Amino acid sequence: MRWWGAGWFGGNTLEFWAFDEGRANLARAAIETDAWKGAHGKMKVNFRIFPYEQMHDKLLTSLVSGKGAPDVADVEISRFSNFIKGDELPFIDLSDRIGDDINDVYKPAATDPWTWQGKIYGVGNELNTCVLAYRRDLMEDAGISTPFETWDDVVAAGEEISNNDRKMFALHDLAFGDHYMLSQSAGTAYFDDEGNYIGDNDRSVEAMQFLRDMVHDTGIAGIAPAVASDNWYPPQYRAAFRAEKFVALFGPPWHLSFLLTDVPDQSGDWTVQELPSGLGEGLPTANFGGTGQCVTTQSQNPDAAYDLVRIANLTTEGVVADFKARTAYPAYKPAYEDPALQKPTEYFGGQKLGQVYSDLAPGLPPFNQSTVWGQATEALNREVITPVMQDKKDAQTALTDLRATVEGMKQG
Amino acid sequence: METRSGENLATERQGGTAPKPRRGRPGGRGGMAPYLFVLPFFLIYAVFLIYPVLAAFRLSFYESSGFGGDTFAGLANYTRLLRDPRYLEALRNTTLYALASVFILSPLALLVAISIRSFVVPTATFKSFYRVVFFLPFITSFVVIALMFNLVFNNEFGLLNNALSSLGLPTLDWLRNERVALPAIILVGIWTYLGINALYFLAGLQNVPVEVIEAAAVDGAGRLQTFWRVTLPLLRPVILFVVVQATIFSYQIFEIPFLLTGGGPSDSTLTLAIYLYEVGFRQFDRGYAAAIGYSMAIIAIVLAAVQLLAARRFDR
């Protein structure tokens, strides 16, 4: 029996760690299903929710020490790289257990981020298909034709819409997400399928330059409000949308969801579409974000632990429950047959977002993991995003210079 | 068997033969009992402090950055410090913060203490009020301080920028501009620690004998002369304490920059403690993180020793 964590409560208990109440509810819903009760009715599941940083830090510590880790843990996409350093991985290879179910998921969202050297160590349920969203009413009032075919059309609309008090986009100068999405749409990534840095190629530079130009040349974008604790969409950012300082954005469903909760007054005025063409290959979507459930090697009940992961992520019942709870569009394909996912969304003018996302999902670019993914993206923020978006360095130089930094990481 | 009467006992106590110390029984006075009482503290201290400190020291000589075995690396983690631009940037930022603590915060705190003590604050009630006001920031949670200063420094509706624009001065994005982010952090640090340091000086000022001040006045010394030639030299132990403490704590600064800027933008507010955390948990390079930790300890010890030696030489 182990001290705390997996197995501490004996063979009839699972320990589940999460950093988000909503995501913990995904697993809570799974243990309420008949499938779970039928197979593991007597099994108790302890849920522990910690703050994001603390949970990942505790998980690392307990896995390194060999004691105190949970059976199942949520691992956020940017933190997974920490767990694949070294010769031994602290998670169970789920590839065989997943088996043919792999054909029922959109891999770039469901398994790629938690896959290393061909083995799957985690499963995520969120389909992070990126789209362009904008205020349709404002575009109509300005006589702008939508949907947008190309980014040039978007820039032209932005020039029409933007003024001193209002900009088309809020672009981030402390977080790499905008560039990450647009570089994928341009047909590139930060790492190749062997984990080597390729972020300084022409398409990546083009995407970075385009972002910079929207702020400093065409003036259709402002810098997104951010704080240290949340450099993506803190309350100030949301408030700026509420105040109509920004009227368009591009991002995955989890990002768009703040509009429904924090900007309710604009319900019915927004619309979504695929990402426009014009940057590199001009792919219609990109993949951004995600959290996977991983089973630790310390688990005393790996079969039950995997069953929990499977029911939560690889069954219609599991993922639809999460969709109903927090509008998490699933990466599990069969779920899109469910009526709940075919309903029109009033906020987006009656669009069927489930249909939009599932139509785009097959075009998701693959995700290439690296042992330095987390470190490299933090370096990207420091050495590329901030200086380029603050107009202190040019995109080509910044992305080229980053190569030395990333390669230095790989050498230790 | 010889018995001692009360009379004999009294004689002994009145200056006769000194009583022999009683031999305690095990478990009685002078036996094992005191050790048993303090044992829990020492056990906890050993498990939670001494062992981690020693384990970290050992770890700093190993390549330990993943799952699997550690490999002995000798001094590689320590030599890597000198080649790591991020470490050097963190060292630079932390040193600037420490310099500000010593050369800006400490004199300011002394000034505040003198103001409270002397003619600036007129009545005892006001003096108490100011003591409380200046001490409050020190007992305020760092999270609350960060939240508050996030609002103060906010680019669009922050107190500071509103004040600047009302004076017709240009505004700044305080926490996102590489040039001013560190000064902003230093400003918050000064605000936080000014009160406690002022209280140290106040305690020191209260220990300056009134007779000495009066004697100086009788000798014709003015206020300023009295301060420079009498009060300040007598405050030297307190000054030394404040400066050494400010130096040691400055090299451990973590919460304020971590919560306000996360070490950014582009490492302009990265401190040694934030870098240690990043290397240890975000980069998962435990051996190197341990070396960073020990480098912080060595820097703080060396600087404190230099200050103490300098003070001792000055005293001679």
XYZ file of C-alpha atoms in Angstrom, chain A:
412
model
C 0.000 0.000 0.000
C 1.344 3.443 -0.912
C 1.498 6.565 1.142
C -1.346 8.768 -0.117
C -2.263 8.796 -3.812
C -2.856 5.675 -5.818
C -3.629 2.638 -3.724
C -3.544 4.452 -0.392
C -7.207 3.818 0.135
C -6.822 0.199 -0.853
C -7.670 -1.775 -3.946
C -11.208 -0.451 -4.201
C -10.398 3.201 -4.654
C -9.184 5.321 -7.521
C -7.486 8.672 -7.076
C -8.209 11.311 -9.739
C -6.388 14.645 -9.933
C -7.611 17.599 -11.944
C -6.937 21.331 -12.125
C -10.389 22.357 -13.264
C -13.731 21.642 -11.655
C -15.427 21.326 -15.026
C -12.970 18.704 -16.193
C -13.316 16.817 -12.924
C -17.051 16.765 -13.593
C -16.338 14.986 -16.887
C -14.901 12.105 -14.863
C -17.613 12.419 -12.216
C -20.215 11.998 -14.940
C -18.385 8.903 -16.203
C -18.699 7.110 -12.854
C -22.431 7.757 -12.866
C -22.921 5.814 -16.101
C -24.333 2.302 -16.209
C -21.188 1.136 -17.975
C -19.043 2.152 -15.014
C -21.445 0.975 -12.360
C -21.801 -2.383 -14.072
C -18.066 -3.014 -14.183
C -16.780 -1.114 -11.133
C -19.826 -0.422 -8.999
C -17.943 -0.933 -5.746
C -14.988 1.159 -6.776
C -14.781 4.543 -5.046
C -13.199 7.480 -6.872
C -11.552 10.282 -4.910
C -11.429 13.538 -6.823
C -8.867 16.169 -5.918
C -8.832 19.524 -7.645
C -5.744 21.712 -7.328
C -4.764 24.964 -9.004
C -3.243 24.402 -12.448
C 0.431 24.934 -11.594
C 0.176 23.174 -8.255
C -1.445 20.083 -9.717
C 1.174 19.603 -12.395
C 3.971 20.307 -9.919
C 2.558 17.826 -7.402
C 2.069 15.254 -10.128
C 5.679 15.614 -11.287
C 6.983 15.389 -7.749
C 4.945 12.353 -6.818
C 5.839 10.552 -10.035
C 9.552 11.273 -9.622
C 9.538 10.175 -5.995
C 7.671 6.988 -6.891
C 5.042 7.658 -4.236
C 1.796 9.526 -3.884
C 0.705 9.864 -7.502
C -2.959 9.444 -8.426
C -4.323 6.649 -10.612
C -5.570 9.117 -13.212
C -4.496 12.711 -13.789
C -5.476 15.482 -16.147
C -2.367 16.645 -17.994
C -2.612 19.879 -19.944
C -1.133 19.847 -23.433
C 1.750 22.226 -22.726
C 2.774 20.310 -19.586
C 2.938 16.835 -21.094
C 6.469 17.343 -22.445
C 7.811 17.365 -18.872
C 6.675 13.783 -18.422
C 8.411 12.357 -21.476
C 11.930 13.288 -20.469
C 14.171 10.411 -19.596
C 14.118 6.725 -20.372
C 11.051 5.759 -18.376
C 7.645 7.325 -18.750
C 5.465 7.603 -15.653
C 2.239 6.896 -17.545
C 0.839 3.638 -18.851
C 0.892 3.076 -22.605
C -2.783 3.039 -23.546
C -2.330 2.172 -27.229
C -3.468 -1.453 -26.971
C -6.288 -0.643 -24.604
C -7.596 2.039 -26.976
C -7.361 -0.412 -29.874
C -9.913 0.223 -32.617
C -11.457 3.118 -30.695
C -8.681 5.204 -32.217
C -10.692 5.226 -35.445
C -13.533 6.983 -33.660
C -11.564 10.035 -32.590
C -10.000 13.045 -34.261
C -6.440 12.096 -33.371
C -4.819 15.577 -33.494
C -7.134 16.641 -30.671
C -7.760 13.367 -28.815
C -4.417 11.588 -28.661
C -1.581 13.332 -30.572
C -0.644 15.727 -27.771
C -0.240 12.800 -25.326
C 1.530 10.555 -27.798
C 5.268 9.984 -27.686
C 7.341 7.750 -29.916
C 4.247 6.120 -31.337
C 2.669 5.248 -27.986
C -0.457 6.897 -26.597
C -0.233 7.924 -22.929
C -3.347 10.018 -22.573
C -6.750 10.745 -24.066
C -8.416 14.118 -24.386
C -12.080 14.716 -25.128
C -12.020 18.295 -26.437
C -12.088 19.092 -30.128
C -9.994 22.251 -30.374
C -10.880 23.163 -33.925
C -9.982 26.799 -34.497
C -12.360 29.109 -36.332
C -12.711 32.796 -37.059
C -15.490 34.512 -35.104
C -16.707 38.060 -35.610
C -19.593 40.471 -35.064
C -21.767 39.832 -38.078
C -24.055 42.756 -37.244
C -21.210 45.283 -37.372
C -19.942 43.881 -40.647
C -23.425 44.116 -42.161
C -23.857 47.672 -40.915
C -20.574 48.610 -42.568
C -21.593 46.914 -45.807
C -18.840 44.355 -45.549
C -19.371 41.092 -47.378
C -19.012 37.940 -45.303
C -17.912 35.175 -44.897
C -14.307 36.152 -45.474
C -12.497 34.283 -48.206
C -8.986 35.531 -47.501
C -7.053 37.303 -44.766
C -6.798 40.265 -47.104
C -10.587 40.523 -46.938
C -10.354 40.419 -43.153
C -7.748 43.188 -43.132
C -9.873 45.313 -45.463
C -12.869 44.828 -43.175
C -10.708 45.620 -40.179
C -9.617 48.894 -41.737
C -13.255 49.760 -42.227
C -14.301 48.782 -38.722
C -11.312 49.909 -36.647
C -10.847 53.322 -35.088
C -9.224 54.732 -31.965
C -11.741 53.074 -29.658
C -12.388 49.870 -31.547
C -10.184 47.293 -33.218
C -10.975 44.143 -35.127
C -8.682 41.836 -33.101
C -7.009 41.657 -29.707
C -3.644 40.024 -30.399
C -1.431 38.650 -27.677
C 2.068 39.885 -26.949
C 2.737 37.546 -24.034
C 1.305 34.281 -25.354
C 2.114 32.271 -28.456
C -1.420 31.077 -29.246
C -2.184 33.483 -32.098
C 0.987 32.572 -33.930
C 0.526 28.899 -33.152
C -2.911 28.884 -34.781
C -1.993 30.951 -37.838
C 1.242 29.069 -38.494
C -0.740 25.815 -38.504
C -3.217 27.349 -40.914
C -0.223 28.345 -43.035
C 0.752 24.676 -43.094
C 3.573 24.462 -40.601
C 4.316 23.637 -36.957
C 6.978 24.254 -34.329
C 8.343 20.708 -34.427
C 8.560 18.024 -37.077
C 7.451 14.446 -36.437
C 10.846 13.647 -34.923
C 10.614 16.478 -32.404
C 13.054 18.834 -34.172
C 12.429 22.585 -34.174
C 11.187 23.910 -37.529
C 9.545 27.123 -36.333
C 11.826 29.393 -38.325
C 10.540 28.384 -41.764
C 9.005 30.837 -44.243
C 5.395 30.005 -43.388
C 5.962 30.491 -39.706
C 7.712 33.802 -40.359
C 4.867 34.882 -42.651
C 2.306 34.169 -39.933
C 4.335 36.078 -37.334
C 4.852 39.013 -39.651
C 1.134 39.104 -40.447
C 0.250 39.288 -36.751
C 2.745 42.075 -36.167
C 1.484 44.018 -39.186
C -2.121 43.867 -38.002
C -1.056 45.855 -34.923
C 1.670 48.118 -36.281
C 0.951 48.573 -39.993
C -2.697 48.172 -40.851
C -3.739 49.047 -37.305
C -6.700 46.680 -37.301
C -5.607 45.001 -34.060
C -4.708 46.086 -30.568
C -2.631 44.311 -27.964
C -4.772 41.962 -25.879
C -5.152 42.902 -22.214
C -3.281 40.364 -20.094
C -2.043 39.749 -16.569
C 0.690 37.468 -15.245
C -1.789 34.956 -13.872
C -3.665 34.744 -17.180
C -1.954 35.957 -20.306
C -4.664 34.587 -22.590
C -8.104 35.845 -21.656
C -8.252 37.415 -18.208
C -11.251 39.452 -17.007
C -9.783 42.605 -18.583
C -9.739 40.907 -21.972
C -13.321 39.775 -21.612
C -14.384 43.205 -20.441
C -12.809 44.732 -23.544
C -15.044 42.561 -25.746
C -18.021 43.489 -23.620
C -17.167 47.145 -24.226
C -16.876 46.449 -27.990
C -13.215 47.423 -28.043
C -12.611 44.239 -30.058
C -15.114 42.681 -32.436
C -13.465 39.571 -33.851
C -11.199 36.741 -32.761
C -9.895 33.401 -33.906
C -9.621 30.412 -31.644
C -10.922 27.025 -30.544
C -14.320 26.352 -28.917
C -12.968 26.666 -25.372
C -11.764 30.156 -26.183
C -15.005 31.252 -27.842
C -17.001 30.023 -24.868
C -16.123 33.166 -22.883
C -18.357 35.146 -25.215
C -21.432 33.246 -24.066
C -20.629 33.665 -20.379
C -18.943 37.079 -20.258
C -20.431 38.933 -23.206
C -24.096 37.859 -23.074
C -25.409 41.171 -24.415
C -23.990 40.387 -27.855
C -25.928 37.142 -28.225
C -27.095 36.635 -31.793
C -24.620 39.158 -33.181
C -21.668 36.800 -33.591
C -20.931 34.274 -36.284
C -18.161 31.774 -36.968
C -16.491 30.536 -40.106
C -13.427 28.542 -41.088
C -10.077 30.311 -41.042
C -9.609 32.356 -44.226
C -6.975 31.450 -46.811
C -4.051 33.595 -47.853
C -1.381 32.595 -45.361
C 0.842 29.813 -46.686
C -1.266 26.773 -47.489
C -4.336 28.467 -46.072
C -5.674 25.480 -44.142
C -9.213 26.113 -42.898
C -8.543 25.233 -39.258
C -5.892 24.714 -36.599
C -5.583 22.881 -33.305
C -5.092 24.778 -30.080
C -5.186 23.563 -26.499
C -6.452 20.477 -24.798
C -6.120 18.346 -21.718
C -5.724 14.598 -21.592
C -6.409 12.024 -18.922
C -3.368 9.843 -18.222
C -3.102 6.677 -16.127
C 0.017 6.669 -13.954
C 2.347 3.708 -13.560
C 1.704 3.917 -9.813
C -1.918 2.927 -10.308
C -2.888 -0.230 -8.472
C -5.997 -0.479 -10.649
C -4.881 0.311 -14.187
C -7.832 -1.519 -15.735
C -10.401 0.425 -13.760
C -8.413 3.632 -14.273
C -8.439 3.137 -18.033
C -12.134 2.299 -17.976
C -12.774 5.656 -16.379
C -10.726 7.349 -19.120
C -12.528 5.372 -21.807
C -16.056 6.061 -20.565
C -15.319 9.749 -20.125
C -13.599 10.269 -23.477
C -14.521 7.441 -25.821
C -18.253 7.021 -25.358
C -21.078 9.217 -26.594
C -22.645 9.226 -23.144
C -19.440 10.494 -21.536
C -18.580 13.270 -23.971
C -22.143 14.479 -24.423
C -22.445 14.869 -20.654
C -19.379 17.129 -20.778
C -20.772 19.018 -23.756
C -23.992 19.682 -21.880
C -22.065 20.752 -18.782
C -19.527 23.125 -20.327
C -20.042 23.168 -24.104
C -16.909 21.105 -24.705
C -17.190 19.928 -28.299
C -15.943 16.343 -28.347
C -13.086 14.756 -30.247
C -15.119 11.534 -30.317
C -16.709 11.298 -33.767
C -19.850 9.199 -33.080
C -21.032 11.800 -30.564
C -21.884 14.188 -33.378
C -24.894 11.993 -34.173
C -26.370 13.033 -30.846
C -29.131 15.656 -31.130
C -27.483 17.788 -28.455
C -24.565 18.428 -30.776
C -26.769 19.271 -33.731
C -28.668 22.028 -31.982
C -28.358 25.559 -33.310
C -26.491 27.982 -31.066
C -28.511 31.101 -30.499
C -25.497 33.160 -29.539
C -23.956 32.606 -32.955
C -27.107 33.531 -34.842
C -28.490 29.995 -34.907
C -25.405 28.380 -36.433
C -24.996 24.669 -35.748
C -21.529 24.818 -34.247
C -21.333 21.068 -33.791
C -21.685 20.721 -37.527
C -19.175 23.492 -38.205
C -16.537 21.952 -35.936
C -17.053 18.367 -37.064
C -16.888 19.436 -40.703
C -13.544 21.109 -40.068
C -12.151 18.420 -37.746
C -10.877 16.025 -40.443
C -8.625 18.853 -41.630
C -6.933 19.306 -38.258
C -3.161 19.377 -38.672
C -1.330 16.668 -36.721
C 0.308 17.650 -33.444
C 4.003 16.830 -33.108
C 5.120 16.449 -29.521
C 8.631 17.217 -28.278
C 10.471 16.760 -24.997
C 11.026 20.524 -24.975
C 7.570 21.601 -26.134
C 6.724 23.492 -22.941
C 10.141 25.099 -22.654
C 10.248 26.000 -26.332
C 6.863 27.695 -26.327
C 7.837 29.686 -23.233
C 11.014 30.722 -25.019
C 8.882 31.589 -28.030
C 6.833 33.926 -25.847
C 9.966 35.590 -24.500
C 12.136 35.772 -27.571
C 9.648 36.051 -30.407
C 6.090 36.956 -29.468
C 6.798 39.810 -27.053
C 9.585 41.552 -29.002
C 7.894 41.149 -32.394
C 4.426 42.137 -31.234
C 5.908 45.115 -29.399
C 7.726 45.992 -32.638
C 11.209 45.613 -31.180
C 12.441 42.793 -33.390
C 11.560 41.489 -36.822
C 9.841 38.136 -37.194
C 12.512 36.452 -39.312
C 15.346 37.315 -36.937
C 13.386 36.410 -33.826
C 12.262 32.998 -35.092
C 15.727 32.226 -36.458
C 17.386 33.192 -33.176
C 14.984 30.922 -31.336
C 16.492 27.882 -33.070
C 19.710 28.212 -31.059
C 17.719 28.500 -27.831
C 15.608 25.425 -28.563
C 18.559 23.359 -29.705
C 20.372 24.394 -26.532
C 17.446 22.979 -24.546
C 17.714 19.640 -26.288
C 21.378 19.390 -25.391
C 20.517 20.174 -21.771
